[in-house]
Amino acid sequence: RKEVEQDPGPFNVPEGATVAFNCTYSNSASQSFFWYRQDCRKEPKLLMSVYSSGNEDGRFTAQLNRASQYISLLIRDSKLSDSATYLCVVNYNTDKLIFGTGTRLQVFP
Amino acid sequence: DVKVTQSSRYLVKRTGEKVFLECVQDMDHENMFWYRQDPGLGLRLIYFSYDVKMKEKGDIPEGYSVSREKKERFSLILESASTNQTSMYLCASSKTSGEYFGTQYFGPGTRLLVL
């Protein structure tokens, strides 16, 4: 079983839609959680950290459910520029990160 | 602005050649990482380093070695390139702790084709 699992998608949504991705992790010792974004043929970049109480950054909301060992990312009012692959990332309080394989989002006009 | 640079964006090599991939960061980060990224497999850690001259194996170190002689530079070496090492190679760096813990900054990647 993979340490971090994501639905690869693609999720095809119209502009203005709300879309949510989930990610599950296998190791209950996981300490920190992140969402990274990777544009086509580009490097990954940190989108946001995920805190236990949930957190919001503009149109993006991240949630953590430790009991069920999953993380979610909600994008409201989708823009064409949101089209990318979203990587779920966990950390066991070391300097190493464990990356999921990513969920691809395509926003169409 | 933070910056991680990689020596080549695209590289074509022949089977058996020795290949050097260079990575330089200008952020005074302690940690540096080498990943490869393949469709359906995601990012896989090859090696990482948390200090000069220190190195640790990642998940897939076979067929690779690394060198970190200076804090800002981390090299990945393919001793004898094989076709199954055709991939996208990504270098990253991060601080050990503090406000930006968990944030890795990536270089633009090197697409390596081994013929």
GROMACS .gro file of C-alpha atoms in nm:
model
  224
    1ARG     CA    1   0.000   0.000   0.000
    2LYS     CA    2   0.132   0.345  -0.090
    3GLU     CA    3   0.213   0.576   0.199
    4VAL     CA    4   0.016   0.860   0.041
    5GLU     CA    5  -0.270   0.788  -0.198
    6GLN     CA    6  -0.454   1.023  -0.426
    7ASP     CA    7  -0.709   0.988  -0.703
    8PRO     CA    8  -0.509   1.071  -1.017
    9GLY     CA    9  -0.809   1.230  -1.191
   10PRO     CA   10  -0.833   1.418  -1.414
   11PHE     CA   11  -1.101   1.630  -1.259
   12ASN     CA   12  -1.254   1.836  -1.540
   13VAL     CA   13  -1.456   2.129  -1.405
   14PRO     CA   14  -1.598   2.450  -1.553
   15GLU     CA   15  -1.478   2.790  -1.444
   16GLY     CA   16  -1.651   2.900  -1.126
   17ALA     CA   17  -1.708   2.548  -0.998
   18THR     CA   18  -1.610   2.417  -0.657
   19VAL     CA   19  -1.391   2.108  -0.658
   20ALA     CA   20  -1.249   1.896  -0.378
   21PHE     CA   21  -0.964   1.648  -0.365
   22ASN     CA   22  -0.895   1.394  -0.096
   23CYS     CA   23  -0.577   1.221   0.000
   24THR     CA   24  -0.521   0.935   0.243
   25TYR     CA   25  -0.203   0.851   0.430
   26SER     CA   26  -0.109   0.520   0.588
   27ASN     CA   27   0.126   0.615   0.870
   28SER     CA   28  -0.054   0.742   1.178
   29ALA     CA   29   0.277   0.890   1.298
   30SER     CA   30   0.258   1.152   1.026
   31GLN     CA   31   0.313   1.493   1.178
   32SER     CA   32   0.285   1.760   0.912
   33PHE     CA   33   0.080   1.790   0.597
   34PHE     CA   34   0.099   2.004   0.287
   35TRP     CA   35  -0.047   2.059  -0.056
   36TYR     CA   36   0.194   2.133  -0.339
   37ARG     CA   37   0.097   2.244  -0.687
   38GLN     CA   38   0.277   2.136  -1.003
   39ASP     CA   39   0.207   2.299  -1.337
   40CYS     CA   40   0.260   2.099  -1.655
   41ARG     CA   41   0.633   2.042  -1.715
   42LYS     CA   42   0.726   2.263  -1.418
   43GLU     CA   43   0.857   2.199  -1.069
   44PRO     CA   44   0.633   2.148  -0.763
   45LYS     CA   45   0.568   2.451  -0.544
   46LEU     CA   46   0.417   2.473  -0.198
   47LEU     CA   47   0.050   2.573  -0.215
   48MET     CA   48  -0.034   2.559   0.154
   49SER     CA   49   0.028   2.379   0.479
   50VAL     CA   50  -0.257   2.185   0.639
   51TYR     CA   51  -0.331   2.244   1.006
   52SER     CA   52  -0.535   2.029   1.242
   53SER     CA   53  -0.805   2.293   1.278
   54GLY     CA   54  -0.831   2.343   0.904
   55ASN     CA   55  -0.710   2.653   0.724
   56GLU     CA   56  -0.803   2.877   0.439
   57ASP     CA   57  -0.603   3.078   0.191
   58GLY     CA   58  -0.829   3.279  -0.035
   59ARG     CA   59  -1.027   3.035  -0.249
   60PHE     CA   60  -0.840   2.734  -0.109
   61THR     CA   61  -0.939   2.546   0.206
   62ALA     CA   62  -0.743   2.256   0.352
   63GLN     CA   63  -0.874   2.011   0.610
   64LEU     CA   64  -0.711   1.734   0.810
   65ASN     CA   65  -0.887   1.435   0.963
   66ARG     CA   66  -0.637   1.249   1.179
   67ALA     CA   67  -0.885   0.984   1.293
   68SER     CA   68  -0.955   0.877   0.935
   69GLN     CA   69  -0.607   0.969   0.812
   70TYR     CA   70  -0.709   1.189   0.525
   71ILE     CA   71  -0.645   1.539   0.401
   72SER     CA   72  -0.864   1.740   0.171
   73LEU     CA   73  -0.826   2.045  -0.051
   74LEU     CA   74  -1.128   2.250  -0.157
   75ILE     CA   75  -1.103   2.503  -0.437
   76ARG     CA   76  -1.390   2.747  -0.474
   77ASP     CA   77  -1.470   2.958  -0.780
   78SER     CA   78  -1.221   2.768  -0.998
   79LYS     CA   79  -1.011   2.970  -1.243
   80LEU     CA   80  -0.848   2.854  -1.564
   81SER     CA   81  -0.514   2.920  -1.395
   82ASP     CA   82  -0.595   2.659  -1.129
   83SER     CA   83  -0.536   2.386  -1.390
   84ALA     CA   84  -0.244   2.188  -1.252
   85THR     CA   85  -0.156   1.872  -1.062
   86TYR     CA   86  -0.205   1.892  -0.686
   87LEU     CA   87   0.033   1.686  -0.475
   88CYS     CA   88  -0.055   1.573  -0.124
   89VAL     CA   89   0.252   1.564   0.100
   90VAL     CA   90   0.310   1.427   0.450
   91ASN     CA   91   0.601   1.446   0.688
   92TYR     CA   92   0.704   1.239   0.991
   93ASN     CA   93   0.877   1.522   1.170
   94THR     CA   94   1.196   1.470   0.976
   95ASP     CA   95   1.338   1.669   0.689
   96LYS     CA   96   1.201   1.419   0.436
   97LEU     CA   97   0.867   1.467   0.267
   98ILE     CA   98   0.648   1.187   0.129
   99PHE     CA   99   0.471   1.291  -0.190
  100GLY     CA  100   0.152   1.150  -0.335
  101THR     CA  101   0.139   1.092  -0.709
  102GLY     CA  102  -0.092   1.389  -0.757
  103THR     CA  103  -0.444   1.472  -0.870
  104ARG     CA  104  -0.479   1.647  -1.203
  105LEU     CA  105  -0.726   1.933  -1.232
  106GLN     CA  106  -0.839   2.078  -1.563
  107VAL     CA  107  -1.060   2.386  -1.551
  108PHE     CA  108  -1.238   2.465  -1.878
  109PRO     CA  109  -1.408   2.789  -1.993
  110ASP     CA  110   1.369   3.550  -0.429
  111VAL     CA  111   1.464   3.191  -0.350
  112LYS     CA  112   1.642   3.008  -0.623
  113VAL     CA  113   1.742   2.651  -0.703
  114THR     CA  114   1.914   2.599  -1.034
  115GLN     CA  115   1.999   2.282  -1.221
  116SER     CA  116   2.278   2.256  -1.473
  117SER     CA  117   2.072   2.132  -1.766
  118ARG     CA  118   1.705   2.136  -1.864
  119TYR     CA  119   1.744   1.855  -2.118
  120LEU     CA  120   2.012   1.591  -2.152
  121VAL     CA  121   2.059   1.302  -2.392
  122LYS     CA  122   2.312   1.033  -2.301
  123ARG     CA  123   2.405   0.687  -2.422
  124THR     CA  124   2.385   0.367  -2.218
  125GLY     CA  125   2.697   0.321  -2.010
  126GLU     CA  126   2.794   0.688  -1.999
  127LYS     CA  127   2.871   0.859  -1.670
  128VAL     CA  128   2.625   1.143  -1.611
  129PHE     CA  129   2.659   1.439  -1.376
  130LEU     CA  130   2.360   1.647  -1.272
  131GLU     CA  131   2.440   1.961  -1.078
  132CYS     CA  132   2.216   2.156  -0.844
  133VAL     CA  133   2.290   2.489  -0.678
  134GLN     CA  134   2.081   2.680  -0.422
  135ASP     CA  135   2.139   3.034  -0.303
  136MET     CA  136   1.928   3.024   0.013
  137ASP     CA  137   2.188   2.887   0.257
  138HIS     CA  138   1.968   2.581   0.313
  139GLU     CA  139   2.105   2.291   0.511
  140ASN     CA  140   1.909   2.017   0.333
  141MET     CA  141   1.925   1.920  -0.031
  142PHE     CA  142   1.742   1.642  -0.213
  143TRP     CA  143   1.742   1.459  -0.543
  144TYR     CA  144   1.419   1.308  -0.675
  145ARG     CA  145   1.312   1.145  -0.994
  146GLN     CA  146   0.959   1.184  -1.124
  147ASP     CA  147   0.793   0.932  -1.353
  148PRO     CA  148   0.432   0.916  -1.476
  149GLY     CA  149   0.213   0.722  -1.235
  150LEU     CA  150   0.493   0.687  -0.979
  151GLY     CA  151   0.519   1.044  -0.858
  152LEU     CA  152   0.825   1.188  -0.691
  153ARG     CA  153   1.067   0.932  -0.554
  154LEU     CA  154   1.358   1.028  -0.332
  155ILE     CA  155   1.698   0.911  -0.455
  156TYR     CA  156   1.937   1.070  -0.203
  157PHE     CA  157   1.939   1.361   0.034
  158SER     CA  158   2.196   1.553   0.233
  159TYR     CA  159   2.151   1.749   0.554
  160ASP     CA  160   2.501   1.893   0.569
  161VAL     CA  161   2.820   1.930   0.372
  162LYS     CA  162   2.981   1.591   0.300
  163MET     CA  163   2.680   1.414   0.455
  164LYS     CA  164   2.446   1.198   0.251
  165GLU     CA  165   2.160   0.961   0.317
  166LYS     CA  166   1.998   0.706   0.086
  167GLY     CA  167   1.644   0.769  -0.013
  168ASP     CA  168   1.397   0.517  -0.146
  169ILE     CA  169   1.568   0.435  -0.477
  170PRO     CA  170   1.946   0.494  -0.448
  171GLU     CA  171   2.056   0.201  -0.667
  172GLY     CA  172   2.254   0.312  -0.969
  173TYR     CA  173   2.312   0.662  -0.830
  174SER     CA  174   2.564   0.839  -0.611
  175VAL     CA  175   2.585   1.194  -0.482
  176SER     CA  176   2.840   1.451  -0.376
  177ARG     CA  177   2.808   1.754  -0.153
  178GLU     CA  178   3.140   1.932  -0.116
  179LYS     CA  179   2.990   2.276  -0.059
  180LYS     CA  180   2.673   2.377   0.120
  181GLU     CA  181   2.513   2.530  -0.187
  182ARG     CA  182   2.589   2.250  -0.434
  183PHE     CA  183   2.456   1.894  -0.453
  184SER     CA  184   2.551   1.668  -0.742
  185LEU     CA  185   2.381   1.352  -0.862
  186ILE     CA  186   2.596   1.100  -1.048
  187LEU     CA  187   2.481   0.816  -1.266
  188GLU     CA  188   2.788   0.594  -1.276
  189SER     CA  189   2.677   0.399  -1.583
  190ALA     CA  190   2.356   0.529  -1.732
  191SER     CA  191   2.087   0.279  -1.827
  192THR     CA  192   1.765   0.323  -2.024
  193ASN     CA  193   1.554   0.275  -1.710
  194GLN     CA  194   1.711   0.592  -1.572
  195THR     CA  195   1.535   0.798  -1.837
  196SER     CA  196   1.330   1.035  -1.624
  197MET     CA  197   1.275   1.384  -1.495
  198TYR     CA  198   1.525   1.465  -1.219
  199LEU     CA  199   1.433   1.729  -0.964
  200CYS     CA  200   1.660   1.886  -0.705
  201ALA     CA  201   1.518   2.054  -0.395
  202SER     CA  202   1.644   2.231  -0.086
  203SER     CA  203   1.498   2.319   0.252
  204LYS     CA  204   1.585   2.461   0.589
  205THR     CA  205   1.622   2.217   0.875
  206SER     CA  206   1.371   2.381   1.102
  207GLY     CA  207   1.190   2.698   1.182
  208GLU     CA  208   0.914   2.889   1.012
  209TYR     CA  209   0.956   2.722   0.673
  210PHE     CA  210   0.987   2.365   0.800
  211GLY     CA  211   0.837   2.132   0.544
  212THR     CA  212   0.882   2.372   0.256
  213GLN     CA  213   1.105   2.235  -0.014
  214TYR     CA  214   1.211   2.460  -0.300
  215PHE     CA  215   1.258   2.282  -0.628
  216GLY     CA  216   1.477   2.348  -0.926
  217PRO     CA  217   1.324   2.347  -1.277
  218GLY     CA  218   1.421   1.985  -1.336
  219THR     CA  219   1.640   1.801  -1.585
  220ARG     CA  220   1.477   1.573  -1.842
  221LEU     CA  221   1.727   1.295  -1.903
  222LEU     CA  222   1.694   1.060  -2.197
  223VAL     CA  223   1.924   0.757  -2.202
  224LEU     CA  224   1.949   0.588  -2.540
   0.00000   0.00000   0.00000
